[in-house]
Coordinates of C-alpha atoms in Angstrom, one line a residue:
M12 CA 68.0 -64.4 166.6
K13 CA 65.9 -63.9 169.6
A14 CA 67.0 -62.1 172.3
R15 CA 67.5 -63.3 175.3
V16 CA 66.2 -61.4 178.6
T17 CA 67.9 -62.4 181.9
P18 CA 65.6 -62.8 184.8
A19 CA 67.7 -60.1 186.7
A20 CA 66.8 -57.0 184.5
P21 CA 62.8 -56.7 185.4
A22 CA 63.8 -56.8 189.0
A23 CA 66.1 -54.1 188.4
R24 CA 63.4 -51.9 186.8
R25 CA 61.6 -52.6 189.4
R26 CA 63.6 -51.2 191.8
T27 CA 64.8 -48.2 189.9
A28 CA 61.1 -47.7 189.4
G29 CA 60.1 -48.3 193.5
A30 CA 63.1 -45.9 194.1
P31 CA 62.4 -42.2 195.5
A32 CA 63.3 -39.6 192.7
R33 CA 67.2 -37.3 193.6
T34 CA 65.9 -33.8 193.1
G35 CA 69.7 -32.5 193.0
G36 CA 70.8 -33.1 196.9
P37 CA 74.1 -30.5 195.8
A38 CA 71.5 -27.6 194.4
R39 CA 69.0 -27.9 197.2
T40 CA 72.2 -27.3 199.5
G41 CA 73.7 -24.5 197.8
A42 CA 70.4 -22.7 197.9
R43 CA 70.2 -23.0 201.7
A44 CA 73.7 -21.6 201.6
R45 CA 72.6 -18.8 199.8
T46 CA 69.6 -18.0 201.7
G47 CA 71.4 -18.7 205.1
A48 CA 74.3 -16.1 203.9
A49 CA 71.5 -13.4 202.8
A50 CA 69.8 -13.6 206.0
V51 CA 73.2 -12.9 207.7
L52 CA 73.8 -10.2 205.9
L53 CA 70.5 -8.6 206.0
A54 CA 70.2 -9.2 209.7
P55 CA 72.2 -6.1 210.7
F56 CA 70.1 -3.7 208.4
F57 CA 66.7 -5.5 210.1
T58 CA 67.7 -5.1 213.7
L59 CA 68.5 -1.5 213.1
F60 CA 65.4 -0.8 211.2
T61 CA 63.2 -2.6 214.0
A62 CA 65.1 -0.4 216.5
V63 CA 65.1 3.2 215.0
M64 CA 61.9 2.6 213.2
V65 CA 59.4 0.2 214.1
V66 CA 59.8 0.7 217.4
P67 CA 59.5 4.3 217.9
I68 CA 56.3 4.4 215.4
G69 CA 54.8 1.8 217.1
Y70 CA 55.1 3.5 220.8
A71 CA 54.0 6.8 219.2
L72 CA 51.1 4.7 218.2
W73 CA 50.5 3.7 221.2
L74 CA 51.1 7.1 223.2
S75 CA 48.5 8.9 221.0
L76 CA 46.1 6.6 223.0
F77 CA 46.2 8.0 225.8
T78 CA 46.3 11.4 227.8
E79 CA 47.5 12.3 231.1
K80 CA 44.7 13.8 233.8
Q81 CA 45.1 15.2 237.2
S82 CA 43.2 13.0 240.0
G83 CA 40.9 14.6 242.3
L84 CA 40.4 18.6 242.1
G85 CA 43.8 19.3 240.7
F86 CA 45.8 18.9 243.8
G87 CA 46.9 15.3 243.1
G88 CA 48.7 13.9 241.1
T89 CA 48.6 12.8 237.3
E90 CA 47.2 9.4 235.9
T91 CA 47.3 8.3 232.4
V92 CA 44.2 7.2 231.0
F93 CA 43.1 5.6 227.9
S94 CA 41.5 8.6 225.7
G95 CA 41.2 6.7 222.1
L96 CA 40.5 8.9 219.1
D97 CA 40.5 11.9 221.6
N98 CA 44.2 13.5 220.7
Y99 CA 43.5 12.7 216.8
L100 CA 40.3 15.1 217.3
A101 CA 42.2 17.4 219.2
A102 CA 45.2 17.8 216.7
L103 CA 42.5 18.1 213.9
G104 CA 40.1 20.6 215.6
D105 CA 43.5 23.0 216.8
R106 CA 43.5 26.1 214.1
A107 CA 47.3 26.1 214.8
F108 CA 48.1 22.6 213.5
R109 CA 45.8 23.2 210.5
E110 CA 47.3 26.2 209.8
G111 CA 50.7 24.4 209.9
F112 CA 49.8 22.3 207.2
G113 CA 48.9 25.7 205.3
V114 CA 52.3 27.0 206.0
L115 CA 53.9 23.6 204.3
V116 CA 51.7 23.8 201.4
G117 CA 53.0 27.7 200.2
Y118 CA 56.9 26.3 201.2
S119 CA 56.6 23.1 199.1
L120 CA 54.7 24.9 196.2
L121 CA 57.5 27.3 196.4
Y122 CA 60.7 25.5 197.3
I123 CA 60.0 22.5 195.6
P124 CA 59.8 23.7 191.8
L125 CA 62.8 26.1 192.7
L126 CA 65.0 23.0 194.0
L127 CA 64.3 20.6 191.4
A128 CA 65.0 23.3 188.2
G129 CA 68.0 25.0 189.9
A130 CA 69.5 21.8 190.9
L131 CA 68.7 20.5 187.3
A132 CA 69.9 23.4 185.4
L133 CA 73.1 23.1 187.8
A134 CA 73.7 19.2 186.6
L135 CA 73.1 20.3 183.0
L136 CA 75.5 23.0 183.0
L137 CA 78.2 21.1 185.0
D138 CA 77.6 18.3 182.5
S139 CA 77.9 20.5 179.1
A140 CA 81.2 21.2 177.0
L141 CA 80.5 25.0 178.1
A142 CA 81.6 23.9 182.0
R143 CA 84.8 24.8 182.9
A144 CA 86.3 23.7 186.2
R145 CA 84.0 21.0 187.0
R146 CA 85.5 19.8 190.2
F147 CA 85.9 23.2 191.5
F148 CA 82.1 24.7 191.2
Q149 CA 80.7 20.8 191.8
L150 CA 82.8 21.1 195.6
A151 CA 81.4 24.9 195.8
L152 CA 77.9 24.0 195.4
F153 CA 78.1 21.1 197.4
L154 CA 79.5 22.7 200.4
P155 CA 76.6 24.4 202.0
H156 CA 75.3 20.9 202.2
A157 CA 78.0 20.0 204.8
V158 CA 77.3 22.8 206.8
P159 CA 74.8 21.2 209.7
G160 CA 71.2 22.7 209.5
I161 CA 71.4 24.6 212.7
I162 CA 74.3 26.2 211.9
A163 CA 73.3 27.2 208.5
A164 CA 70.0 28.5 210.2
L165 CA 72.1 30.9 212.7
I166 CA 74.0 32.0 209.8
W167 CA 71.1 33.1 207.8
V168 CA 69.4 34.6 211.2
Y169 CA 72.4 36.9 211.4
L170 CA 72.3 37.9 207.8
Y171 CA 68.6 38.8 208.0
T172 CA 69.0 40.8 211.3
P173 CA 68.6 44.4 210.1
Q174 CA 70.7 45.6 213.0
L175 CA 73.5 43.3 212.2
S176 CA 73.6 42.3 208.5
P177 CA 75.8 43.7 205.9
V178 CA 73.2 42.6 203.2
V179 CA 70.4 44.4 204.7
K180 CA 72.7 47.4 205.1
A181 CA 73.5 47.0 201.5
M182 CA 69.8 46.4 200.1
E183 CA 68.7 49.4 202.2
S184 CA 71.5 52.1 200.7
G185 CA 70.4 50.6 197.1
G186 CA 66.4 51.8 198.4
I187 CA 65.5 48.2 198.4
G188 CA 63.3 47.6 202.1
F189 CA 62.5 44.0 203.1
D190 CA 61.6 42.4 206.6
F191 CA 62.4 38.8 206.3
F192 CA 60.8 38.4 209.5
S193 CA 57.8 39.5 208.7
P194 CA 54.7 37.9 207.8
E195 CA 55.3 37.9 203.9
G196 CA 58.9 37.4 204.2
A197 CA 59.3 34.8 207.0
L198 CA 58.1 32.3 204.2
P199 CA 60.6 33.0 201.7
S200 CA 63.4 33.7 203.9
V201 CA 63.0 29.8 205.2
V202 CA 62.9 28.7 201.6
N203 CA 66.1 30.7 200.6
I204 CA 67.7 28.8 203.7
A205 CA 66.5 25.3 202.4
L206 CA 67.6 26.0 199.2
W207 CA 71.1 27.1 200.2
E208 CA 71.6 23.7 201.9
W209 CA 70.1 21.0 199.6
L210 CA 70.4 22.7 196.3
G211 CA 73.9 21.1 195.8
Y212 CA 73.7 17.9 197.2
N213 CA 70.4 17.3 194.8
M214 CA 72.5 18.9 191.6
V215 CA 75.5 16.5 192.6
I216 CA 72.8 13.4 192.0
F217 CA 71.5 14.4 188.9
Y218 CA 75.1 15.1 187.7
A219 CA 76.3 11.6 188.7
A220 CA 72.7 10.8 186.5
L221 CA 74.1 12.5 183.7
Q222 CA 77.5 11.3 183.7
A223 CA 75.9 8.0 183.6
I224 CA 74.4 8.2 180.0
D225 CA 75.9 6.6 177.2
R226 CA 78.4 9.3 175.2
S227 CA 77.3 7.6 172.4
V228 CA 73.7 8.5 172.3
L229 CA 74.6 12.4 173.0
E230 CA 77.3 11.8 169.7
A231 CA 74.2 10.4 167.4
A232 CA 71.9 13.1 168.5
T233 CA 74.6 15.5 167.8
V234 CA 75.3 13.9 164.0
D235 CA 71.4 14.1 163.7
G236 CA 71.6 18.0 164.1
A237 CA 70.4 18.1 167.7
G238 CA 71.5 21.4 169.4
A239 CA 71.8 21.6 173.3
W240 CA 68.9 22.7 174.2
R241 CA 67.1 19.7 172.3
T242 CA 69.8 17.3 173.4
A243 CA 69.2 18.6 176.8
F244 CA 65.4 18.4 177.2
A245 CA 64.7 15.7 174.5
I246 CA 67.6 13.2 175.2
K247 CA 69.1 13.9 179.0
L248 CA 66.1 14.5 181.1
P249 CA 64.0 11.3 180.1
L250 CA 67.2 8.7 180.5
I251 CA 67.4 10.2 184.1
R252 CA 63.9 10.2 184.8
A253 CA 64.4 7.6 187.7
S254 CA 66.7 10.4 189.8
L255 CA 64.1 12.9 188.9
T256 CA 61.5 10.7 190.4
M257 CA 63.9 9.7 193.6
V258 CA 64.8 13.5 194.0
A259 CA 61.4 14.7 194.0
L260 CA 60.3 11.9 196.3
F261 CA 62.4 13.0 199.3
T262 CA 62.1 16.3 198.4
V263 CA 58.6 16.2 199.5
I264 CA 59.0 14.0 202.6
G265 CA 61.6 16.7 203.4
S266 CA 59.3 19.4 202.8
L267 CA 56.4 18.1 205.6
Q268 CA 59.8 17.8 207.9
L269 CA 60.2 21.2 208.1
F270 CA 61.6 22.2 211.5
T271 CA 65.0 23.4 212.0
E272 CA 65.0 26.3 210.2
P273 CA 62.0 27.9 211.4
L274 CA 62.7 26.6 214.8
I275 CA 65.7 28.9 214.9
L276 CA 63.9 32.0 212.7
N277 CA 61.4 32.1 215.6
K278 CA 64.1 33.4 217.6
G279 CA 64.5 36.3 215.5
T280 CA 63.9 39.6 216.7
G281 CA 59.7 40.0 215.7
S282 CA 59.8 37.2 213.7
A283 CA 56.3 35.9 212.6
V284 CA 57.4 32.2 212.9
T285 CA 55.4 31.0 216.0
S286 CA 56.1 27.9 218.4
T287 CA 53.4 26.0 216.3
W288 CA 54.3 27.7 212.6
T289 CA 54.8 23.7 211.3
P290 CA 53.3 20.6 212.3
N291 CA 56.5 19.6 213.2
M292 CA 57.3 22.5 215.5
Y293 CA 53.3 21.9 216.7
A294 CA 54.5 18.4 217.9
Y295 CA 57.6 20.0 219.8
S296 CA 55.7 22.2 221.4
A297 CA 52.8 20.4 222.6
A298 CA 55.4 17.6 224.1
F299 CA 58.1 20.0 225.6
D300 CA 55.9 23.1 226.2
R301 CA 52.6 21.9 227.4
N302 CA 53.9 18.2 228.9
D303 CA 51.3 16.3 226.4
Y304 CA 52.9 13.5 224.9
G305 CA 49.5 12.4 223.8
L306 CA 49.0 15.3 221.5
A307 CA 52.4 15.9 220.2
A308 CA 52.3 12.0 219.4
A309 CA 48.8 12.3 217.5
A310 CA 50.0 15.2 215.4
S311 CA 53.4 13.1 214.4
V312 CA 51.4 10.3 213.2
L313 CA 48.8 12.4 211.5
L314 CA 52.3 14.2 209.8
A315 CA 53.6 10.7 209.0
L316 CA 50.2 9.7 207.3
T317 CA 50.5 12.9 205.0
A318 CA 53.9 12.0 204.2
A319 CA 52.9 8.2 203.5
L320 CA 49.7 9.5 201.3
L321 CA 51.7 12.0 199.3
S322 CA 54.8 9.6 198.6
F323 CA 52.4 6.9 197.3
A324 CA 50.7 9.9 195.5
V325 CA 54.0 11.0 193.9
T326 CA 55.5 7.1 192.8
R327 CA 52.2 6.1 191.5
F328 CA 52.3 9.5 189.1
T329 CA 55.5 9.1 188.2
G330 CA 55.0 5.2 187.6
R331 CA 52.1 6.0 185.4
R332 CA 53.8 9.0 183.4
K333 CA 56.9 6.4 183.2
G334 CA 54.2 3.5 181.2
K335 CA 53.0 6.1 179.2
H336 CA 56.9 6.8 177.8
A337 CA 57.4 3.3 177.7

């Protein structure tokens, strides 16, 4: 039998072919709603980030391109003139500014390895079965970080002062003589204060990462005959590499921002810490002692660029190491 085709069928097919294809209206509406919700939730962050980061950095860049000069023979007022890169050249040409970076290099070489090794050792000890009263030691080690940096520096200045400190008296009675304010002792003194402040904080980060490791992995290593040392260095450390990278990055950035501890130590009797001991102190002195805000802004920008380059180097290096071990 021959099938009969109604005349309406080709017309219906033509109307269907000519109609625009529907691409899922509800799905598109849902995507728009999610995008709008994300924008609303992220708006406070970007607003605050722009206000406290982007705008100050932009203002510092603008300020670094100008300088104030006195008009006439020095008896008139001051006027702000465009100086281009003169402030940057003045900062780089100043020996005190360059020596400040030398201090930071010595500080970083001493402070960063001690901090990372000490915090990691304490975290591994707390994570091991040998540790008792974990909560107590975790809180006791973290408490110094809760003390404001200025207060901590003042406490240590008191402990470093020979006429006041019971620690110095005990050392002298034992035949140990050490001047914490001397040129040789100033850097170790600052490192000691920073370690006291930040060791417990980073230990908590490492300890949290160790607690997140799947216990079945550690049990399997024990069954395979791995001892405590092998488990710590061959299993635990590779599994918390991300935390190690994060702490190393933040420590490098924090080392470049060294300011509070040497500023307070500068007030000690006969201290070798000068007002331009670090780049941050140099910028502070240029702005508030010499009222040279253009020079201070240029020094701050140079320090920020150094921090950015070192941060990039750390992340690039750790990224390559991670790729090799993957």
